[in-house]
Short mmCIF file of C-alpha atoms in Angstrom, two decimals:
data_model
loop_
_atom_site.label_atom_id
_atom_site.label_comp_id
_atom_site.label_asym_id
_atom_site.label_seq_id
_atom_site.Cartn_x
_atom_site.Cartn_y
_atom_site.Cartn_z
CA UNK A 1 37.55 58.28 128.75
CA UNK A 2 38.26 61.97 128.41
CA UNK A 3 35.19 63.98 129.34
CA UNK A 4 33.74 66.43 126.88
CA UNK A 5 34.46 70.00 127.86
CA UNK A 6 31.55 72.11 126.70
CA UNK A 7 31.00 75.82 126.34
CA UNK A 8 27.48 77.14 126.13
CA UNK A 9 26.20 79.70 123.65
CA UNK A 10 22.74 80.88 122.77
CA UNK A 11 22.05 79.53 119.32
CA UNK A 12 19.78 82.27 118.11
CA UNK A 13 21.59 84.85 116.05
CA UNK A 14 25.18 83.90 116.76
CA UNK A 15 26.22 81.82 113.77
CA UNK A 16 28.54 83.43 111.24
CA UNK A 17 28.88 82.49 107.61
CA UNK A 18 32.58 82.17 106.93
CA UNK A 19 33.74 81.42 103.41
CA UNK A 20 34.75 77.81 102.97
CA UNK A 21 38.51 77.49 103.10
CA UNK A 22 38.92 77.46 99.36
CA UNK A 23 42.44 77.19 98.07
CA UNK A 24 43.33 77.55 94.46
CA UNK A 25 45.99 76.81 91.96
CA UNK A 26 47.66 79.47 89.90
CA UNK A 27 47.24 77.51 86.71
CA UNK A 28 45.03 78.23 83.75
CA UNK A 29 41.41 78.51 84.82
CA UNK A 30 40.56 76.85 81.55
CA UNK A 31 41.69 73.57 83.08
CA UNK A 32 38.66 73.65 85.33
CA UNK A 33 35.18 72.85 84.25
CA UNK A 34 32.30 70.45 84.25
CA UNK A 35 33.31 66.96 83.23
CA UNK A 36 30.41 66.01 81.03
CA UNK A 37 31.75 62.49 80.67
CA UNK A 38 31.80 61.75 84.40
CA UNK A 39 28.84 60.94 86.59
CA UNK A 40 28.40 59.94 90.19
CA UNK A 41 25.64 58.03 91.88
CA UNK A 42 23.22 60.36 93.70
CA UNK A 43 20.51 58.18 95.09
CA UNK A 44 19.82 56.71 91.69
CA UNK A 45 20.42 59.91 89.73
CA UNK A 46 23.57 61.13 88.06
CA UNK A 47 25.70 63.92 89.50
CA UNK A 48 27.56 66.40 87.36
CA UNK A 49 31.24 66.59 88.25
CA UNK A 50 32.38 70.19 88.82
CA UNK A 51 36.16 70.65 88.87
CA UNK A 52 37.50 74.04 89.84
CA UNK A 53 40.64 75.73 91.15
CA UNK A 54 40.68 77.95 94.22
CA UNK A 55 42.96 80.14 96.32
CA UNK A 56 42.70 80.98 100.01
CA UNK A 57 44.84 82.14 102.92
CA UNK A 58 45.73 80.31 106.10
CA UNK A 59 47.12 81.31 109.48
CA UNK A 60 48.94 77.97 109.72
CA UNK A 61 52.72 78.28 109.62
CA UNK A 62 53.55 74.60 110.01
CA UNK A 63 52.38 73.34 106.63
CA UNK A 64 50.13 70.85 108.42
CA UNK A 65 46.79 72.49 107.67
CA UNK A 66 44.38 69.81 106.38
CA UNK A 67 43.74 70.00 102.65
CA UNK A 68 40.13 68.94 103.15
CA UNK A 69 38.33 69.43 106.45
CA UNK A 70 35.35 67.49 107.73
CA UNK A 71 33.18 70.58 107.36
CA UNK A 72 34.23 70.85 103.72
CA UNK A 73 33.45 67.18 103.20
CA UNK A 74 30.01 67.66 104.72
CA UNK A 75 29.37 70.69 102.54
CA UNK A 76 30.36 68.68 99.45
CA UNK A 77 27.78 66.06 100.44
CA UNK A 78 25.11 68.75 100.78
CA UNK A 79 26.02 70.25 97.39
CA UNK A 80 25.60 66.80 95.86
CA UNK A 81 22.28 66.28 97.63
CA UNK A 82 20.77 69.68 96.85
CA UNK A 83 22.37 70.68 93.54
CA UNK A 84 23.42 67.37 92.03
CA UNK A 85 27.06 68.45 91.72
CA UNK A 86 30.05 66.39 92.72
CA UNK A 87 32.70 69.02 93.43
CA UNK A 88 36.39 68.44 92.89
CA UNK A 89 38.50 71.31 94.13
CA UNK A 90 42.12 71.97 93.19
CA UNK A 91 43.42 73.94 96.17
CA UNK A 92 46.24 76.30 96.95
CA UNK A 93 46.73 77.64 100.49
CA UNK A 94 49.00 80.65 101.03
CA UNK A 95 50.07 81.94 104.43
CA UNK A 96 48.29 85.16 105.30
CA UNK A 97 51.62 86.94 105.67
CA UNK A 98 52.30 86.47 101.96
CA UNK A 99 48.73 86.75 100.74
CA UNK A 100 48.49 90.45 99.92
CA UNK A 101 51.51 90.26 97.61
CA UNK A 102 50.19 87.04 96.07
CA UNK A 103 46.91 88.72 95.15
CA UNK A 104 48.63 91.78 93.69
CA UNK A 105 50.73 89.62 91.37
CA UNK A 106 47.82 87.34 90.50
CA UNK A 107 45.38 90.10 89.54
CA UNK A 108 48.03 92.07 87.68
CA UNK A 109 48.78 88.98 85.57
CA UNK A 110 45.10 88.36 84.91
CA UNK A 111 45.34 84.54 84.99
CA UNK A 112 42.99 83.76 87.87
CA UNK A 113 41.86 80.51 89.45
CA UNK A 114 38.12 79.92 89.36
CA UNK A 115 37.57 81.11 92.93
CA UNK A 116 39.58 83.43 95.19
CA UNK A 117 38.82 84.23 98.81
CA UNK A 118 40.30 87.69 99.31
CA UNK A 119 41.72 89.43 102.35
CA UNK A 120 44.07 92.42 102.63
CA UNK A 121 43.11 93.42 99.10
CA UNK A 122 41.44 96.81 98.93
CA UNK A 123 38.01 96.95 97.37
CA UNK A 124 39.05 99.90 95.21
CA UNK A 125 41.71 97.71 93.60
CA UNK A 126 39.34 94.77 93.24
CA UNK A 127 36.68 96.97 91.64
CA UNK A 128 39.24 98.19 89.13
CA UNK A 129 39.86 94.62 88.00
CA UNK A 130 36.14 93.95 88.08
CA UNK A 131 35.53 96.86 85.72
CA UNK A 132 38.13 95.28 83.43
CA UNK A 133 36.03 92.13 83.31
CA UNK A 134 38.32 89.81 85.30
CA UNK A 135 35.71 88.73 87.86
CA UNK A 136 31.98 88.07 87.81
CA UNK A 137 29.65 91.01 88.42
CA UNK A 138 27.16 89.44 90.83
CA UNK A 139 24.76 92.36 90.35
CA UNK A 140 23.92 90.80 86.98
CA UNK A 141 22.94 87.50 88.61
CA UNK A 142 20.51 88.45 91.37
CA UNK A 143 17.99 85.81 90.35
CA UNK A 144 20.66 83.11 90.44
CA UNK A 145 21.84 84.11 93.94
CA UNK A 146 18.68 84.87 95.95
CA UNK A 147 20.10 83.78 99.30
CA UNK A 148 23.17 85.99 99.08
CA UNK A 149 21.27 89.09 98.02
CA UNK A 150 18.61 88.53 100.67
CA UNK A 151 21.35 88.31 103.28
CA UNK A 152 23.36 91.38 102.27
CA UNK A 153 20.22 93.53 102.11
CA UNK A 154 20.11 93.15 105.90
CA UNK A 155 23.26 95.28 106.20
CA UNK A 156 22.25 98.92 105.88
CA UNK A 157 25.78 100.08 105.07
CA UNK A 158 26.79 97.43 102.54
CA UNK A 159 25.32 99.18 99.51
CA UNK A 160 27.65 102.13 100.15
CA UNK A 161 30.65 99.90 100.87
CA UNK A 162 30.29 96.88 98.61
CA UNK A 163 28.83 98.21 95.37
CA UNK A 164 30.60 100.49 92.94
CA UNK A 165 28.98 103.89 92.27
CA UNK A 166 27.77 102.36 88.98
CA UNK A 167 25.91 99.61 90.84
CA UNK A 168 28.30 96.74 90.15
CA UNK A 169 29.04 94.09 92.77
CA UNK A 170 32.12 91.96 92.29
CA UNK A 171 32.29 90.34 95.74
CA UNK A 172 30.43 87.64 97.65
CA UNK A 173 31.02 88.99 101.17
CA UNK A 174 31.64 87.02 104.33
CA UNK A 175 28.60 87.39 106.57
CA UNK A 176 28.37 87.78 110.32
CA UNK A 177 25.14 87.72 112.30
CA UNK A 178 25.40 90.29 115.09
CA UNK A 179 22.24 90.44 117.22
CA UNK A 180 23.75 93.15 119.47
CA UNK A 181 25.34 95.17 116.67
CA UNK A 182 28.72 94.85 115.01
CA UNK A 183 31.47 95.04 117.62
CA UNK A 184 34.99 93.69 117.28
CA UNK A 185 38.48 94.30 118.64
CA UNK A 186 41.16 96.27 116.85
CA UNK A 187 43.95 97.36 119.23
CA UNK A 188 45.46 93.90 119.71
CA UNK A 189 48.86 93.10 121.27
CA UNK A 190 50.85 89.90 121.80
CA UNK A 191 53.54 89.54 124.49
CA UNK A 192 55.87 86.69 125.57
CA UNK A 193 54.92 86.14 129.21
CA UNK A 194 57.54 83.46 129.88
CA UNK A 195 60.39 85.77 128.86
CA UNK A 196 58.91 88.69 130.79
CA UNK A 197 58.66 86.48 133.88
CA UNK A 198 62.31 85.57 133.37
CA UNK A 199 63.44 89.21 133.54
CA UNK A 200 61.05 90.05 136.37
CA UNK A 201 58.60 92.46 134.70
CA UNK A 202 54.86 92.22 134.23
CA UNK A 203 53.03 91.80 130.96
CA UNK A 204 52.45 95.41 129.83
CA UNK A 205 49.03 97.02 129.68
CA UNK A 206 50.23 100.63 129.32
CA UNK A 207 52.85 102.40 127.23
CA UNK A 208 54.95 103.04 130.33
CA UNK A 209 54.88 99.33 131.16
CA UNK A 210 55.77 98.50 127.56
CA UNK A 211 58.82 100.75 127.86
CA UNK A 212 59.86 99.21 131.18
CA UNK A 213 59.50 95.71 129.75
CA UNK A 214 61.53 96.62 126.66
CA UNK A 215 64.34 98.11 128.76
CA UNK A 216 64.53 94.97 130.91
CA UNK A 217 64.52 92.69 127.87
CA UNK A 218 67.20 94.75 126.13
CA UNK A 219 69.43 94.38 129.17
CA UNK A 220 68.93 90.62 129.19
CA UNK A 221 69.10 90.18 125.41
CA UNK A 222 71.30 93.01 124.08
CA UNK A 223 71.38 91.63 120.53
CA UNK A 224 67.58 91.62 120.21
CA UNK A 225 65.26 94.56 119.52
CA UNK A 226 62.49 93.69 122.00
CA UNK A 227 59.64 95.63 120.34
CA UNK A 228 58.96 94.58 116.78
CA UNK A 229 56.58 94.51 113.84
CA UNK A 230 55.20 91.07 113.07
CA UNK A 231 53.40 91.87 109.81
CA UNK A 232 54.01 94.87 107.60
CA UNK A 233 50.34 95.83 107.33
CA UNK A 234 50.14 96.07 111.14
CA UNK A 235 53.36 97.91 112.02
CA UNK A 236 54.48 98.38 115.60
CA UNK A 237 53.92 102.12 115.20
CA UNK A 238 50.19 101.54 114.76
CA UNK A 239 50.05 99.75 118.11
CA UNK A 240 51.42 102.89 119.76
CA UNK A 241 48.96 105.15 117.94
CA UNK A 242 46.16 102.78 119.01
CA UNK A 243 47.02 103.57 122.63
CA UNK A 244 45.81 107.11 121.90
CA UNK A 245 42.73 105.77 120.08
CA UNK A 246 44.20 106.64 116.68
CA UNK A 247 43.49 103.72 114.31
CA UNK A 248 45.36 105.06 111.30
CA UNK A 249 48.27 107.36 110.43
CA UNK A 250 46.22 108.95 107.66
CA UNK A 251 42.45 109.66 107.55
CA UNK A 252 39.90 107.94 109.79
CA UNK A 253 36.41 108.42 111.16
CA UNK A 254 36.34 109.17 114.90
CA UNK A 255 32.65 108.38 115.21
CA UNK A 256 31.46 111.85 114.29
CA UNK A 257 33.58 112.87 111.33
CA UNK A 258 36.63 112.03 109.25
CA UNK A 259 39.83 113.56 110.57
CA UNK A 260 43.50 113.63 109.52
CA UNK A 261 45.64 111.78 112.08
CA UNK A 262 48.58 114.25 112.38
CA UNK A 263 46.08 116.93 113.43
CA UNK A 264 44.58 114.74 116.20
CA UNK A 265 45.47 114.89 119.91
CA UNK A 266 47.80 112.04 120.73
CA UNK A 267 49.57 111.81 117.37
CA UNK A 268 52.55 113.91 118.45
CA UNK A 269 52.71 112.11 121.80
CA UNK A 270 52.81 108.78 119.95
CA UNK A 271 55.69 109.99 117.81
CA UNK A 272 57.57 111.23 120.88
CA UNK A 273 57.21 107.83 122.52
CA UNK A 274 58.35 106.04 119.36
CA UNK A 275 61.36 108.36 119.14
CA UNK A 276 62.35 107.35 122.67
CA UNK A 277 62.12 103.67 121.71
CA UNK A 278 64.24 104.31 118.62
CA UNK A 279 66.89 106.30 120.47
CA UNK A 280 67.31 103.58 123.09
CA UNK A 281 67.47 100.81 120.45
CA UNK A 282 64.30 99.17 121.71
CA UNK A 283 63.05 98.98 118.11
CA UNK A 284 65.18 98.10 115.08
CA UNK A 285 66.65 100.96 113.01
CA UNK A 286 64.99 99.42 109.94
CA UNK A 287 61.63 98.85 111.67
CA UNK A 288 59.81 100.51 108.76
CA UNK A 289 60.65 97.74 106.30
CA UNK A 290 60.15 94.69 108.50
CA UNK A 291 58.04 92.00 106.82
CA UNK A 292 55.91 89.06 107.89
CA UNK A 293 58.69 86.75 106.71
CA UNK A 294 61.02 88.30 109.29
CA UNK A 295 58.24 88.22 111.86
CA UNK A 296 57.57 84.52 111.38
CA UNK A 297 61.30 83.78 111.57
CA UNK A 298 61.59 85.70 114.85
CA UNK A 299 58.67 83.76 116.34
CA UNK A 300 60.17 80.44 115.24
CA UNK A 301 63.62 81.39 116.58
CA UNK A 302 62.23 82.52 119.92
CA UNK A 303 63.44 86.10 119.39
CA UNK A 304 60.06 87.86 119.28
CA UNK A 305 59.01 89.34 122.62
CA UNK A 306 56.79 92.43 122.40
CA UNK A 307 54.32 92.92 119.54
CA UNK A 308 52.21 96.05 120.13
CA UNK A 309 50.14 95.18 117.06
CA UNK A 310 49.13 91.66 116.02
CA UNK A 311 46.02 89.75 115.02
CA UNK A 312 44.25 88.64 118.18
CA UNK A 313 44.19 84.98 117.15
CA UNK A 314 47.96 84.64 117.01
CA UNK A 315 48.86 84.21 120.72
CA UNK A 316 46.72 81.08 121.10
CA UNK A 317 48.04 79.73 117.83
CA UNK A 318 51.69 80.30 118.78
CA UNK A 319 51.19 78.69 122.19
CA UNK A 320 50.14 75.53 120.38
CA UNK A 321 52.77 75.67 117.64
CA UNK A 322 55.63 76.59 120.00
CA UNK A 323 54.93 74.91 123.37
CA UNK A 324 58.15 76.29 124.86
CA UNK A 325 56.75 79.82 124.43
CA UNK A 326 53.92 81.42 126.41
CA UNK A 327 52.11 84.19 124.58
CA UNK A 328 49.52 86.49 126.13
CA UNK A 329 46.91 88.49 124.25
CA UNK A 330 46.37 92.04 125.52
CA UNK A 331 43.45 93.94 123.95
CA UNK A 332 45.19 97.27 123.54
CA UNK A 333 47.81 99.30 125.41
CA UNK A 334 46.72 102.39 127.35
CA UNK A 335 48.48 105.73 127.11
CA UNK A 336 47.01 106.89 130.43
CA UNK A 337 44.52 105.78 133.05
CA UNK A 338 41.80 106.17 130.43
CA UNK A 339 40.77 102.88 128.78
CA UNK A 340 41.80 102.34 125.19
CA UNK A 341 38.86 101.96 122.85
CA UNK A 342 40.02 98.55 121.71
CA UNK A 343 36.49 97.60 120.72
CA UNK A 344 35.15 99.30 117.63
CA UNK A 345 31.50 99.75 116.77
CA UNK A 346 30.88 99.47 113.06
CA UNK A 347 27.07 99.42 112.94
CA UNK A 348 23.88 98.45 114.75
CA UNK A 349 22.83 96.02 112.02
CA UNK A 350 21.97 92.45 112.94
CA UNK A 351 23.74 91.30 109.78
CA UNK A 352 27.16 92.47 108.68
CA UNK A 353 28.34 91.87 105.12
CA UNK A 354 32.11 92.13 105.24
CA UNK A 355 33.62 94.14 102.39
CA UNK A 356 37.18 93.40 103.56
CA UNK A 357 36.98 89.60 103.41
CA UNK A 358 35.11 88.24 100.43
CA UNK A 359 35.06 85.76 97.55
CA UNK A 360 35.33 86.48 93.83
CA UNK A 361 34.71 84.20 90.86
CA UNK A 362 36.74 84.47 87.68
CA UNK A 363 34.68 85.63 84.72
CA UNK A 364 36.68 83.17 82.59
CA UNK A 365 35.73 80.17 84.70
CA UNK A 366 34.03 77.44 82.69
CA UNK A 367 31.89 76.63 85.72
CA UNK A 368 31.05 80.12 86.96
CA UNK A 369 27.29 79.48 86.79
CA UNK A 370 27.63 76.34 88.90
CA UNK A 371 29.96 78.10 91.33
CA UNK A 372 27.42 80.87 91.85
CA UNK A 373 24.84 78.23 92.77
CA UNK A 374 27.29 76.56 95.14
CA UNK A 375 28.21 79.83 96.82
CA UNK A 376 24.61 80.96 97.10
CA UNK A 377 23.92 77.77 99.04
CA UNK A 378 26.38 78.96 101.68
CA UNK A 379 24.14 81.92 102.50
CA UNK A 380 21.37 79.67 103.86
CA UNK A 381 20.82 79.28 107.60
CA UNK A 382 21.84 75.62 107.67
CA UNK A 383 25.16 76.40 106.01
CA UNK A 384 25.82 79.30 108.38
CA UNK A 385 25.51 76.80 111.22
CA UNK A 386 27.74 74.28 109.44
CA UNK A 387 30.58 76.71 108.72
CA UNK A 388 30.55 78.44 112.09
CA UNK A 389 29.58 75.64 114.48
CA UNK A 390 30.65 72.57 112.55
CA UNK A 391 28.86 69.21 112.65
CA UNK A 392 26.13 68.48 115.18
CA UNK A 393 27.11 65.68 117.52
CA UNK A 394 30.78 66.10 116.71
CA UNK A 395 31.73 69.75 117.28
CA UNK A 396 28.57 70.86 119.09
CA UNK A 397 25.34 69.61 120.62
CA UNK A 398 21.92 71.25 120.98
CA UNK A 399 20.15 71.09 124.34
CA UNK A 400 16.42 71.03 125.08
CA UNK A 401 16.34 74.86 125.10
CA UNK A 402 17.81 75.11 121.62
CA UNK A 403 21.17 76.32 122.92
CA UNK A 404 24.26 75.04 121.14
CA UNK A 405 27.13 73.73 123.23
CA UNK A 406 30.60 73.53 121.73
CA UNK A 407 32.46 70.24 122.20
CA UNK A 408 35.75 72.01 122.65
CA UNK A 409 38.17 69.15 122.00
CA UNK A 410 36.65 68.56 118.56
CA UNK A 411 35.72 72.15 117.76
CA UNK A 412 39.34 73.24 118.06
CA UNK A 413 40.57 70.24 116.07
CA UNK A 414 41.86 71.60 112.75
CA UNK A 415 40.65 68.50 110.93
CA UNK A 416 37.07 69.71 111.41
CA UNK A 417 37.62 73.23 110.13
CA UNK A 418 34.83 74.82 112.16
CA UNK A 419 35.02 78.55 112.87
CA UNK A 420 34.32 80.50 116.02
CA UNK A 421 30.55 80.84 116.56
CA UNK A 422 29.33 84.33 115.86
CA UNK A 423 32.69 85.40 114.48
CA UNK A 424 34.23 86.06 111.09
CA UNK A 425 37.87 85.21 111.44
CA UNK A 426 40.96 84.63 109.35
CA UNK A 427 41.33 81.19 110.87
CA UNK A 428 38.50 80.29 113.18
CA UNK A 429 40.47 77.43 114.69
CA UNK A 430 42.97 79.91 116.14
CA UNK A 431 40.24 81.95 117.77
CA UNK A 432 38.64 78.77 119.07
CA UNK A 433 41.75 77.69 120.96
CA UNK A 434 42.14 78.54 124.63
CA UNK A 435 43.94 81.87 124.84
CA UNK A 436 45.74 83.55 127.73
CA UNK A 437 44.22 87.04 127.94
CA UNK A 438 45.28 89.92 130.18
CA UNK A 439 42.37 92.33 130.55
CA UNK A 440 42.08 95.07 133.18
CA UNK A 441 44.81 93.45 135.24
CA UNK A 442 43.09 90.06 135.31
CA UNK A 443 44.46 86.98 133.55
CA UNK A 444 41.76 84.99 131.77
CA UNK A 445 42.15 81.63 130.06
CA UNK A 446 39.36 80.89 127.59
CA UNK A 447 38.74 80.69 123.86
CA UNK A 448 39.11 84.09 122.27
CA UNK A 449 35.63 84.04 120.77
CA UNK A 450 34.22 83.58 124.28
CA UNK A 451 36.09 86.65 125.51
CA UNK A 452 34.98 88.71 122.53
CA UNK A 453 31.35 87.71 122.97
CA UNK A 454 31.48 88.77 126.61
CA UNK A 455 33.50 91.97 126.19
CA UNK A 456 32.82 93.34 122.69
CA UNK A 457 29.38 94.67 123.57
CA UNK A 458 27.48 97.96 123.36
CA UNK A 459 28.12 98.56 127.07
CA UNK A 460 31.88 99.04 126.70
CA UNK A 461 33.29 102.37 125.59
CA UNK A 462 34.21 101.89 121.97
CA UNK A 463 35.43 103.63 118.88
CA UNK A 464 33.38 103.97 115.72
CA UNK A 465 35.53 103.23 112.72
CA UNK A 466 34.00 103.14 109.29
CA UNK A 467 34.73 104.08 105.72
CA UNK A 468 32.64 105.30 102.84
CA UNK A 469 32.55 104.68 99.10
CA UNK A 470 33.29 107.59 96.78
CA UNK A 471 32.38 107.98 93.13
CA UNK A 472 35.12 107.88 90.52
CA UNK A 473 35.20 111.69 90.32
CA UNK A 474 35.17 112.05 94.11
CA UNK A 475 37.97 109.51 94.44
CA UNK A 476 40.05 111.42 91.94
CA UNK A 477 39.45 114.76 93.66
CA UNK A 478 40.21 113.26 97.08
CA UNK A 479 43.38 111.56 95.83
CA UNK A 480 44.61 114.72 94.12
CA UNK A 481 44.59 116.44 97.49
CA UNK A 482 45.52 113.71 99.93
CA UNK A 483 47.95 111.34 98.20
CA UNK A 484 50.90 113.71 98.41
CA UNK A 485 49.85 114.96 101.86
CA UNK A 486 49.64 111.46 103.35
CA UNK A 487 52.93 110.41 101.77
CA UNK A 488 54.70 113.50 103.12
CA UNK A 489 53.19 113.03 106.57
CA UNK A 490 54.40 109.42 106.72
CA UNK A 491 57.89 110.38 105.56
CA UNK A 492 58.22 113.19 108.09
CA UNK A 493 56.76 111.07 110.89
CA UNK A 494 59.48 108.48 110.24
CA UNK A 495 62.10 111.24 110.38
CA UNK A 496 60.78 112.48 113.72
CA UNK A 497 60.89 108.93 115.08
CA UNK A 498 64.46 108.33 113.94
CA UNK A 499 65.66 111.78 115.00
CA UNK A 500 66.52 112.81 111.46
CA UNK A 501 64.18 115.71 112.13
CA UNK A 502 63.93 117.39 115.51
CA UNK A 503 60.63 117.30 117.36
CA UNK A 504 61.18 121.01 117.97
CA UNK A 505 60.02 121.43 114.36
CA UNK A 506 56.63 119.84 114.94
CA UNK A 507 54.62 123.05 114.54
CA UNK A 508 56.46 123.79 111.31
CA UNK A 509 55.57 120.27 110.10
CA UNK A 510 51.86 120.88 110.74
CA UNK A 511 52.03 124.15 108.82
CA UNK A 512 53.76 122.38 105.93
CA UNK A 513 50.92 119.88 105.74
CA UNK A 514 48.30 122.62 105.79
CA UNK A 515 50.08 124.44 102.98
CA UNK A 516 50.20 121.37 100.73
CA UNK A 517 46.51 121.38 99.86
CA UNK A 518 42.96 121.90 101.02
CA UNK A 519 42.86 119.02 103.48
CA UNK A 520 39.53 120.12 104.90
CA UNK A 521 37.99 119.94 101.43
CA UNK A 522 39.17 116.35 101.12
CA UNK A 523 37.73 115.50 104.53
CA UNK A 524 34.46 117.17 103.57
CA UNK A 525 34.21 114.85 100.55
CA UNK A 526 34.22 111.85 102.89
CA UNK A 527 32.15 113.52 105.59
CA UNK A 528 29.41 114.26 103.05
CA UNK A 529 28.85 110.50 102.80
CA UNK A 530 28.26 110.01 106.53
CA UNK A 531 24.67 109.59 107.56
#
C-alpha cells in the first residue's frame, strides 16, 4: 500500500476562505429560483430546493476539471443541514486566460447568472455596474450576513478598498487569514529547464542570465522567439521591470508614496534591456499584442521557453499536464546583485479581505436572499477549514497538538477541490502540487504553498504595494491628468523598445511627460489617502 506523504502545518490561523468554485451559465437568471414544488428529506423535515446559475474561472486547460468536487459536495450537505436548502447549481467554468474578456461582455450585456466569482475585473468597473443596480449591494444586508461583515471588519484597509465612497459594498471578498501579516509573491517567472539543459545554459535568475539563455535558445531554435508573454495582463515587459522592483508601468506605491514609473530609477534601464532583446529577435516583433490563447498554444506545442512573468502556480500545473516538459518556478529575476523584492507586503492585518478576487450576486436573482445566507455560511471558521484544507481524514489529519497534516496524495487530487492552506489562489490545486523552485541558486522541490509560507515572511526584504480608493470627483480629477499621460508613456515606451524612437531622446521624452499635465498633483491625490 502506498504510504501517506504528509506535510505539517500549524492549524491556528492558517486557513484561508476561498470562494467555492462556482461556475455559471450565461442564460437568463430568471431560470433559476426556489422550486416550491420540490422537497428533499432532511432528517424528517423538508428541504427547499435552490437552483441557481454560476460562473467561475479555472486554471485547467485540459477540460478535465471536475464539475463537482468532494469539497463542494460536503458544503452542499452542510447547507442542507444548517439552512435546510438543497442546492442545485448550473455551472459554467471559463479558463482564466479568457475570463477578463468574458466578464466585460457579460456585464456590458447586463444578463448575469445568479452568482459570479470575479477575478481580473477592476473594482471601479464593478462598482459602476453596482451603481446601475446589476448586483446586490451587501451593505444593505448586514443583518443577513453577520459572518461576512464580522470577518471583513478585521481588515483595517478593506473599508477604503472595498466600499464605494458612498458606502456601498457590491462584493463578497475572498478572505485570507494571515497571522504574520499579508505577504505574497509578485515577481514570478517560469522557465523550461529541460530545454535549457539541452542547450547547456542554467535556469536564469538574473537579467544577464536571461539574455544568455535566450541567445542560446535562439541559436538552437531559430524559428522561435525564446522570451514571450503568456497572458496579456502579465506581459513579458513587466517581468523585466519587476527586476528593478517596478511593479507597474504607470503609477504605483513604493511603500512610502505613489510614484510614476517612467520617473523611477530602473525604468530606463528596463527599456534599454528590452530594446536589446527586440533588436536581437529574442522577443517577437508583435510582443505587445500577444494573448493568452497564443500563450496556451505555445505551451501545448512545446514552443514556450522563457516566461519572465507568469502566475506562480503554472509551472507545477504544466509539469503535470505536459510530462515531457520540465518547468521551473523562479521568484523574480534580479537586475544586479541586489535581491529583487519578489515578496510584497500589503498589510499587517491578521485578516485580509481580497478586493481583487470576490463574488457578486445578481440583483435580479430569484434566490438572492437564499444565496446571501449560503455565502455568509462560508465565512464561518468551519467552512474556512473545509475550503482551504478539505475533508478531515481524507485530505488532512489533526494530531494531538492540534496541528493539521496534509495528506498530499489526496490534497492535490483535483476531485477533492481543496485549496492551499493559508493561501488565496486562482486554483489551489496547482499551488498544492509539488513545484520545482529555483531560489537563491538552490533547487527546491515542494508544494508552492509550503515555499511561500516559509519565504513570504516579514523577515525578507519586500516591497509594499497597495492602492487606495478615490471619490468620484477625485477619480475624475486624477483621470483628467493621468489618462493621457499614461497612454503616451506606454506608446513611447513601446517605440523605444522597438527602436522606432532612439533612446538618445529619453530626456526629451521625460520633459514631454512633464509638460502634459500636473503629474505631481495627480500623485498627491493618491498620496493624500495613505495613512
